[in-house]
Coordinates of C-alpha atoms in Angstrom, one line a residue:
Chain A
X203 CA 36.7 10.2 -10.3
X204 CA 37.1 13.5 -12.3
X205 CA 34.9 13.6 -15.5
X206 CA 33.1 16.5 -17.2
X207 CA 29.6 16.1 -16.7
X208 CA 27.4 16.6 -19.7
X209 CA 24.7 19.7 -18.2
X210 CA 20.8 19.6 -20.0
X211 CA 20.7 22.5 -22.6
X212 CA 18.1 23.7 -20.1
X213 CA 16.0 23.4 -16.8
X214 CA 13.1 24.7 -14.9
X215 CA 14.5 28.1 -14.2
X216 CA 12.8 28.6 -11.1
X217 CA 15.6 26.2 -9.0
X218 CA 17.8 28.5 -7.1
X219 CA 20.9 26.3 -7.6
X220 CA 22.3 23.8 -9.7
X221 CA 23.1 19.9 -8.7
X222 CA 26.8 19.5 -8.0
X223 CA 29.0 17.3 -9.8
X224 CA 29.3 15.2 -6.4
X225 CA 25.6 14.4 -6.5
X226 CA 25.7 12.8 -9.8
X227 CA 28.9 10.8 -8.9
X228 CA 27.7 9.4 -5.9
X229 CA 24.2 8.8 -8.4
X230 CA 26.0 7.5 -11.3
X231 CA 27.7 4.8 -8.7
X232 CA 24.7 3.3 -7.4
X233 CA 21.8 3.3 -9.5
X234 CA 19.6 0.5 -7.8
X235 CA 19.7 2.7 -4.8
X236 CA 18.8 5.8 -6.4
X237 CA 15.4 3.4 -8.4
X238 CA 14.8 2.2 -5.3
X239 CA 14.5 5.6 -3.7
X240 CA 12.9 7.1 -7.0
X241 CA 10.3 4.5 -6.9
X242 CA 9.4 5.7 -2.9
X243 CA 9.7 9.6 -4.1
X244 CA 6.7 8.5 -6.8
X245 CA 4.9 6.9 -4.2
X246 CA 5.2 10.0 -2.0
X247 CA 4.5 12.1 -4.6
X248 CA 1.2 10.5 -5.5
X249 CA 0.5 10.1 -1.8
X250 CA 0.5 13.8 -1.7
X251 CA -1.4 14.7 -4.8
X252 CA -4.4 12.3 -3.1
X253 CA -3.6 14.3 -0.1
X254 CA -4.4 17.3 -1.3
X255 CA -7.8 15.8 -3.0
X256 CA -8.3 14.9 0.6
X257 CA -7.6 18.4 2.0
X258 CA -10.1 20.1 -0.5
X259 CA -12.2 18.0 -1.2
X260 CA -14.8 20.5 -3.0
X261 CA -12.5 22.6 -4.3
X262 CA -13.1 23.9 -7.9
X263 CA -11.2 22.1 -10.2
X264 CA -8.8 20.6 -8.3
X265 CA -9.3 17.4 -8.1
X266 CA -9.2 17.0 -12.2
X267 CA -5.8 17.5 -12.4
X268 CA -4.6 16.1 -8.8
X269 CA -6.2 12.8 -9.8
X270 CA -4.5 12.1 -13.0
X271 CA -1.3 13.1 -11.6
X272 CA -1.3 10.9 -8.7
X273 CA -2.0 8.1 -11.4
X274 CA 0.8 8.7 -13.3
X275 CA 3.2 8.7 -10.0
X276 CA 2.1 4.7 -9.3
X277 CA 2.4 3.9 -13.1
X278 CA 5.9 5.2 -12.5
X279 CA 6.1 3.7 -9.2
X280 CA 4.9 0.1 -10.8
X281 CA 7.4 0.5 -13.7
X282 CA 10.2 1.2 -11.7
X283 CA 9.4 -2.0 -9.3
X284 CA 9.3 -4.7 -12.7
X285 CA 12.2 -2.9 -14.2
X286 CA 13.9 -3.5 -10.3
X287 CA 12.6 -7.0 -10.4
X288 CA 14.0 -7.8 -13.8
X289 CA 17.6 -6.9 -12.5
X290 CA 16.7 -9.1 -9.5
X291 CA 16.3 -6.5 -7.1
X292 CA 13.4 -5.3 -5.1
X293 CA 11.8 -2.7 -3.2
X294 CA 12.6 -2.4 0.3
X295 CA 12.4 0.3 3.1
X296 CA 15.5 2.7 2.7
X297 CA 16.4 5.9 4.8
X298 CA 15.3 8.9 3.7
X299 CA 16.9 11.8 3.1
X300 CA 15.8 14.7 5.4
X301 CA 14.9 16.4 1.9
X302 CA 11.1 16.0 2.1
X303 CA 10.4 16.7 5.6
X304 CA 12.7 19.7 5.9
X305 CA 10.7 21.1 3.0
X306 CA 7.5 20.4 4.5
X307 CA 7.9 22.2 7.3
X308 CA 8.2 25.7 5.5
X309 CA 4.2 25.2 4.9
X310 CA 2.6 27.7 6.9
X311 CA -0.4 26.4 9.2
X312 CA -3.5 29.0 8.1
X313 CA -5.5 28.7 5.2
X314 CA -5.0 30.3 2.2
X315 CA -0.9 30.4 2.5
X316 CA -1.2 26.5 3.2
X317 CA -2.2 25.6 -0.3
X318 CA -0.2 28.2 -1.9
X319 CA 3.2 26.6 -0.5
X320 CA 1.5 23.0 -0.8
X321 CA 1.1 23.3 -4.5
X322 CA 4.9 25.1 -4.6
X323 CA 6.7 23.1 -3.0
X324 CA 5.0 19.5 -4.5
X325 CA 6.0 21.8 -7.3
X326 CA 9.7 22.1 -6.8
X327 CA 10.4 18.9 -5.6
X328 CA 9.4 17.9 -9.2
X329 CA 11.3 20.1 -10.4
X330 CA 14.3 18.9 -8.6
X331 CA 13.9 15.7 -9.7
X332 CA 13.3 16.3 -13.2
X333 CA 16.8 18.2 -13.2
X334 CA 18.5 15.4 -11.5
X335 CA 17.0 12.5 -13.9
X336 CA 17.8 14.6 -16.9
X337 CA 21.5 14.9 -15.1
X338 CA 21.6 11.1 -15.2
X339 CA 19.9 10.3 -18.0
X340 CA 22.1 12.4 -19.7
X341 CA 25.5 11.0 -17.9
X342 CA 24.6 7.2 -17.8
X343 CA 26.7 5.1 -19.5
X344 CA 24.3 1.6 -19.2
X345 CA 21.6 1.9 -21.8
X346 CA 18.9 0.3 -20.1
X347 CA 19.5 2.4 -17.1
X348 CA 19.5 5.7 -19.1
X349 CA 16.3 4.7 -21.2
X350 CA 14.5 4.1 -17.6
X351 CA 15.8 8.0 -16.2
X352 CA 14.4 9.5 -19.5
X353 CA 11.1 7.7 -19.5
X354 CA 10.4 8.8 -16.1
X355 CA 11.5 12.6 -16.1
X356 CA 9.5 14.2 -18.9
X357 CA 6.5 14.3 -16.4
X358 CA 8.0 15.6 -13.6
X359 CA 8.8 19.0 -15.6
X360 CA 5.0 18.6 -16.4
X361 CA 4.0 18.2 -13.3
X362 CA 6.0 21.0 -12.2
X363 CA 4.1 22.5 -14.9
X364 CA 0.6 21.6 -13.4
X365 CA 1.4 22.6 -9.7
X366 CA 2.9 26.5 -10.8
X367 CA -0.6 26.6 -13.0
X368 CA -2.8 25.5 -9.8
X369 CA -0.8 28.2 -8.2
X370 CA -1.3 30.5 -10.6
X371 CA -4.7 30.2 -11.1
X372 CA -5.8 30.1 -7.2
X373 CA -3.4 33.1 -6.0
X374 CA -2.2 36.6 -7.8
X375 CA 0.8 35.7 -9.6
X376 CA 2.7 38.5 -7.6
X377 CA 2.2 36.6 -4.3
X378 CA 3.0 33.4 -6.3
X379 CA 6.6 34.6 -7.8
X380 CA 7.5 36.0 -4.4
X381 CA 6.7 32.8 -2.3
X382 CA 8.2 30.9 -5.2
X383 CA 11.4 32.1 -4.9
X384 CA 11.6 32.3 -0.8
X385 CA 11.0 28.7 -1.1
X386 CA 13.3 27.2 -4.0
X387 CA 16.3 29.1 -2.3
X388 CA 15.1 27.7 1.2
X389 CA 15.0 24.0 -1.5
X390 CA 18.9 24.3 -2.5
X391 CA 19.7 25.4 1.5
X392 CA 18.3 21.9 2.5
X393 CA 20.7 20.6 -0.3
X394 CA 24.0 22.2 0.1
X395 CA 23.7 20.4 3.7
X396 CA 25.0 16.9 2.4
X397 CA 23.3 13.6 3.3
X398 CA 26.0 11.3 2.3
X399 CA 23.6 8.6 0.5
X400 CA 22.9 8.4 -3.1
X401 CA 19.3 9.7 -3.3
X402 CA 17.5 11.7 -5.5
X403 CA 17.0 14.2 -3.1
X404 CA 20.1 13.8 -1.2
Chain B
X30 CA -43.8 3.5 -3.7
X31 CA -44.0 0.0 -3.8
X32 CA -41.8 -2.1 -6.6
X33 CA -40.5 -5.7 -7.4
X34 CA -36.5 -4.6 -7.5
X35 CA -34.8 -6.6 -9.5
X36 CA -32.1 -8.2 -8.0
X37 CA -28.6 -9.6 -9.4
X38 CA -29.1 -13.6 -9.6
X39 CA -25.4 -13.7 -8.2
X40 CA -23.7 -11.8 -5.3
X41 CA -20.6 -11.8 -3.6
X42 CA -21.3 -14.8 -1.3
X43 CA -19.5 -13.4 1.7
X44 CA -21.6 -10.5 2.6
X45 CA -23.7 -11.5 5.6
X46 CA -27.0 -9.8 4.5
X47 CA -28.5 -8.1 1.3
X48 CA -29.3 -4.6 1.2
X49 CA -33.0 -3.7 1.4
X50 CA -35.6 -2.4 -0.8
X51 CA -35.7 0.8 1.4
X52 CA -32.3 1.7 0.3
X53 CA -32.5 1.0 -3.2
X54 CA -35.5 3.2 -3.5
X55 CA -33.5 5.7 -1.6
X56 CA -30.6 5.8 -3.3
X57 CA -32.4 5.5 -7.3
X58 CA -34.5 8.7 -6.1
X59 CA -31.3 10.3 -5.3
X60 CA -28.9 9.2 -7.9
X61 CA -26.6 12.6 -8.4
X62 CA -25.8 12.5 -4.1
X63 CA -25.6 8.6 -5.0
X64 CA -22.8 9.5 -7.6
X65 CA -21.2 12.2 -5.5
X66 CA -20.7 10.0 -2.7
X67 CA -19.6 7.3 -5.4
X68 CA -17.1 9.6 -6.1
X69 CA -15.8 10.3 -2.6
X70 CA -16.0 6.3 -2.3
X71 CA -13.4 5.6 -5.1
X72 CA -11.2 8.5 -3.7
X73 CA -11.0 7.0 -0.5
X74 CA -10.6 3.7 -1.8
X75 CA -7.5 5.0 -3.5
X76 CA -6.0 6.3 -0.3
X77 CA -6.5 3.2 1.2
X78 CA -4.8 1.3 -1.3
X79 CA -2.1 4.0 -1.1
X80 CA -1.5 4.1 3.1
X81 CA -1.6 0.3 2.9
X82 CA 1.7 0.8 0.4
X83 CA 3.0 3.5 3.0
X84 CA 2.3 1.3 6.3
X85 CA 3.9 -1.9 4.3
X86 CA 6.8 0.1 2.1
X87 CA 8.6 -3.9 1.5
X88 CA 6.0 -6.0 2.2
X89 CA 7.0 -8.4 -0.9
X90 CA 4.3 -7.9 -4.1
X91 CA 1.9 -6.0 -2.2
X92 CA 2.9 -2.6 -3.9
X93 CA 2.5 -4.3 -7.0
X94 CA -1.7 -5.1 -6.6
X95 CA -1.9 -2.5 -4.9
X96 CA -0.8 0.5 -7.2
X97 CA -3.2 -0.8 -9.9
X98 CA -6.0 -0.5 -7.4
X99 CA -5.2 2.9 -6.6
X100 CA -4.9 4.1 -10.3
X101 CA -8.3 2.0 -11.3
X102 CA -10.0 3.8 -8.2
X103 CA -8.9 7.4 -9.3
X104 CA -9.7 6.7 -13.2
X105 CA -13.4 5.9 -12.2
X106 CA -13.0 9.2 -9.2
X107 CA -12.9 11.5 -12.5
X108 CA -15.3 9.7 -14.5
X109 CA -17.9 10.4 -12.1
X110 CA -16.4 13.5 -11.7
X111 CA -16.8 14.1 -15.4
X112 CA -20.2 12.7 -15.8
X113 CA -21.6 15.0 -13.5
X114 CA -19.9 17.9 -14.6
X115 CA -21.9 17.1 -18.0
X116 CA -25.2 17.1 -15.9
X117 CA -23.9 20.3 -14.6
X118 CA -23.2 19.1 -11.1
X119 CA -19.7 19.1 -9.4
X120 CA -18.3 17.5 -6.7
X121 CA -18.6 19.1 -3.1
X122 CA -18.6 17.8 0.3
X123 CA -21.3 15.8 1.7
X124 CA -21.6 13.9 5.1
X125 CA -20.5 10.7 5.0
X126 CA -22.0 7.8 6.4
X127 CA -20.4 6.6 10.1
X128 CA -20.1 3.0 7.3
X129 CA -15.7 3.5 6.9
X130 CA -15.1 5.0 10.3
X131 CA -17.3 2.4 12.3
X132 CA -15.4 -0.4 10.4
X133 CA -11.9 1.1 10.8
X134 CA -12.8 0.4 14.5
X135 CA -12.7 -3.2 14.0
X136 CA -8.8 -3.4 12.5
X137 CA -7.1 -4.8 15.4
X138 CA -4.1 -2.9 16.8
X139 CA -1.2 -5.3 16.6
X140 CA 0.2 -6.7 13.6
X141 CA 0.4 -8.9 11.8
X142 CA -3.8 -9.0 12.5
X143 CA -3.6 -5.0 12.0
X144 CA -2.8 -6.3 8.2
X145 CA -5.5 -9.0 7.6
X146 CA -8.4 -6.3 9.1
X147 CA -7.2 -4.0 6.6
X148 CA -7.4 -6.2 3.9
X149 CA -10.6 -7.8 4.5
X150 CA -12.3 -5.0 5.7
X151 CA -11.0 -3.2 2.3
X152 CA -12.7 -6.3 0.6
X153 CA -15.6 -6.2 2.4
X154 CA -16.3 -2.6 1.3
X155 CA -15.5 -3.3 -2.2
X156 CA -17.8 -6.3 -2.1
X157 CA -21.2 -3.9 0.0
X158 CA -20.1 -1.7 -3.4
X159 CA -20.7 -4.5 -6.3
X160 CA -23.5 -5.7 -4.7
X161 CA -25.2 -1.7 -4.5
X162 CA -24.6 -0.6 -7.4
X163 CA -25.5 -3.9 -9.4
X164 CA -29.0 -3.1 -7.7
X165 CA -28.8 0.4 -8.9
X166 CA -27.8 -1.0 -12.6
X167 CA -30.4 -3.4 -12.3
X168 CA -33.2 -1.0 -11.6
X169 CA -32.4 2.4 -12.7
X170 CA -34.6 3.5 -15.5
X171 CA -32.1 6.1 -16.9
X172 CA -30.2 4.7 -19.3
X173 CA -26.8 7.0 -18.7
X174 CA -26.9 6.3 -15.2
X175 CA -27.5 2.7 -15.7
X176 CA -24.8 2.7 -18.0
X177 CA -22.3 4.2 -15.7
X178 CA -23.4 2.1 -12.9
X179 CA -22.4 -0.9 -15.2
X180 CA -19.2 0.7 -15.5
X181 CA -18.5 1.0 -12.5
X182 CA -19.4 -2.0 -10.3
X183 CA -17.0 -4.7 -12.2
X184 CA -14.1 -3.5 -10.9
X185 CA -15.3 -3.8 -7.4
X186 CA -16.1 -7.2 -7.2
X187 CA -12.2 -7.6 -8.8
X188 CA -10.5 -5.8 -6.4
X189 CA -12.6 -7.6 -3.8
X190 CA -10.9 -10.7 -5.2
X191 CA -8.1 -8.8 -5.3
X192 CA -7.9 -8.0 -1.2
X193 CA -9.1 -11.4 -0.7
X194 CA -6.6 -13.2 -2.6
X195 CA -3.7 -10.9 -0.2
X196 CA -5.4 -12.2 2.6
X197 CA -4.9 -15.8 1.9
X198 CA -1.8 -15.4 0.4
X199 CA -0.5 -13.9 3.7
X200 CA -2.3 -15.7 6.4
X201 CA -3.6 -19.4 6.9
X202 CA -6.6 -20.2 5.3
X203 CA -8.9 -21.1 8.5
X204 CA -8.0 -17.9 10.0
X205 CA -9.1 -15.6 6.9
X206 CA -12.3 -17.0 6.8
X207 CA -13.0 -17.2 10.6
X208 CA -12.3 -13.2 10.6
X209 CA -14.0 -12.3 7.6
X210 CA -17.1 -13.8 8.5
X211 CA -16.6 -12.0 12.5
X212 CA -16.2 -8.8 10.0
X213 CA -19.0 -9.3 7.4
X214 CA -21.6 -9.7 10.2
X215 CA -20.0 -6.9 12.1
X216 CA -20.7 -4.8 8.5
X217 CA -24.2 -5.9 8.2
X218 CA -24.6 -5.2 11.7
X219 CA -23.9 -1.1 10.8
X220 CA -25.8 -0.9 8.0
X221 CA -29.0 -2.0 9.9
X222 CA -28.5 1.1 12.2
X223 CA -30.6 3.6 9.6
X224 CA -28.8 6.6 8.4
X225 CA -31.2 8.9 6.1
X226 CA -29.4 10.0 3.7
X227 CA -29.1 9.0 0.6
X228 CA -25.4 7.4 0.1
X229 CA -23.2 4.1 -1.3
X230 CA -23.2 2.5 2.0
X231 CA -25.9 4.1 4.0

């Protein structure tokens, strides 16, 4: 299939590359799969946010924003499940991309570089997604499926949003900007190598 | 100090013993560590709900009680958190209780029992919970601690209901009361072995 994508107006400058036109192809073909592993990626991504309460448990501040975003992941998570359930589908247990893990293992060990590159890379992983829903919402054809892409992806720019701020605020932006950008380009290295499943973070 | 506590003229029936006077005098002396380790409570109660999602990804409607759970747990995590930040406290780190970890011993290794521990131990904890801070609503003379004790302890005995109601949906009826009685006098078995300070389930 050769179309011309439509491209958002504009994204969260900070990703290093841009989502190739197979990625939303593949997408656009099988959106059940790609709700299905959305609905996991908001589970994750809550998972993590409580993580991180966990982590620092007394630190300043934290645990005011954390909270509320970790919330908002399982209202996302439960609204993707009914809207699944409505088409007759369900959750179930799907293979992961290598996405996540890959990523994770760019956190350094010692304390304080382990919350800087927490908090970036929860960080661009929202990021990601928020350029890949807007890619879909923005390309969908089926109205019901589009409406779904654009509820969910305002947040994760805000959330994106909320992680660079807790950065921001803990370390000196300088150290922030540089680790920032060692670790989106180190985001689109882990996707140029393809994973030949739809997934949002295939 | 001797007192006539009042006490709640209903409980939830399956808790094998009622908490003493000694720690309701404890714990109404104390009642900022009370809410701090509150706090910590309804974070961890979150996680739980949260891993049990993780260790069952397609268990079918178990994501579905579960997420609400988690989200009720962390809106009442930052209403404490807020509530003290107005009496100019914040949270911070305080010893726990051996309560969680010397109950996680009892969840059986092999599934499917690993699943119906979980579940009723989560119960059970909910239920200790209700019953402690009805006592502290009951007989705290402070009306915005009262208050927030009210608000607090409803949702407790529901997601006791809640845990309860997964059990039996999952597993014959004989066998989720036989083990949740072994487990209720296991958890009134720990909280007879003193711990001094001042905490939910000390």
């Amino acid at each position: 299939m050769l179309v011309d994508f439509k491209r958002p107006s504009s994204h969260i400058k900070y990703l290093s590359s841009l989502t190739s036109d197979d990625w939303i192809n593949l997408a656009l073909s099988n959106p059940i799969e790609i709700l299905i592993d959305h609905a996991h990626c908001e589970r994750k991504a809550a998972g993590v946010a409580i993580q991180l309460m966990f982590r620092y448990p007394a630190e300043p501040s934290l645990a005011e924003v954390l909270s509320p975003i970790a919330r908002e992941e399982l209202e996302h998570f439960e609204k993707i499940i009914y809207f699944l359930k409505d088409l007759g589908h369900s959750l179930k247990a799907i293979k992961p991309p290598p996405y996540g893990a890959e990523l994770a293992k760019n956190i350094r060990k010692e304390e304080p570089n382990r919350m800087l590159d927490s908090f970036l890379i929860a960080g661009l992983i929202e990021a990601r997604s928020h350029e890949r829903l807007s890619l879909l919402a923005l390309n969908s054809e089926n109205k019901s499926f589009k409406f779904m892409y654009e509820s969910l992806l305002e947040s994760e720019a805000r959330h994106f949003g909320i992680y660079w701020k807790l950065a921001n605020t803990k370390f000196p932006k300088e150290e922030t900007y540089k680790r920032l950008d060692e670790l989106s380009k180190v985001e689109s290295e882990i996707l140029s190598k393809t994973f030949f499943l739809p997934r949002v973070h295939s």
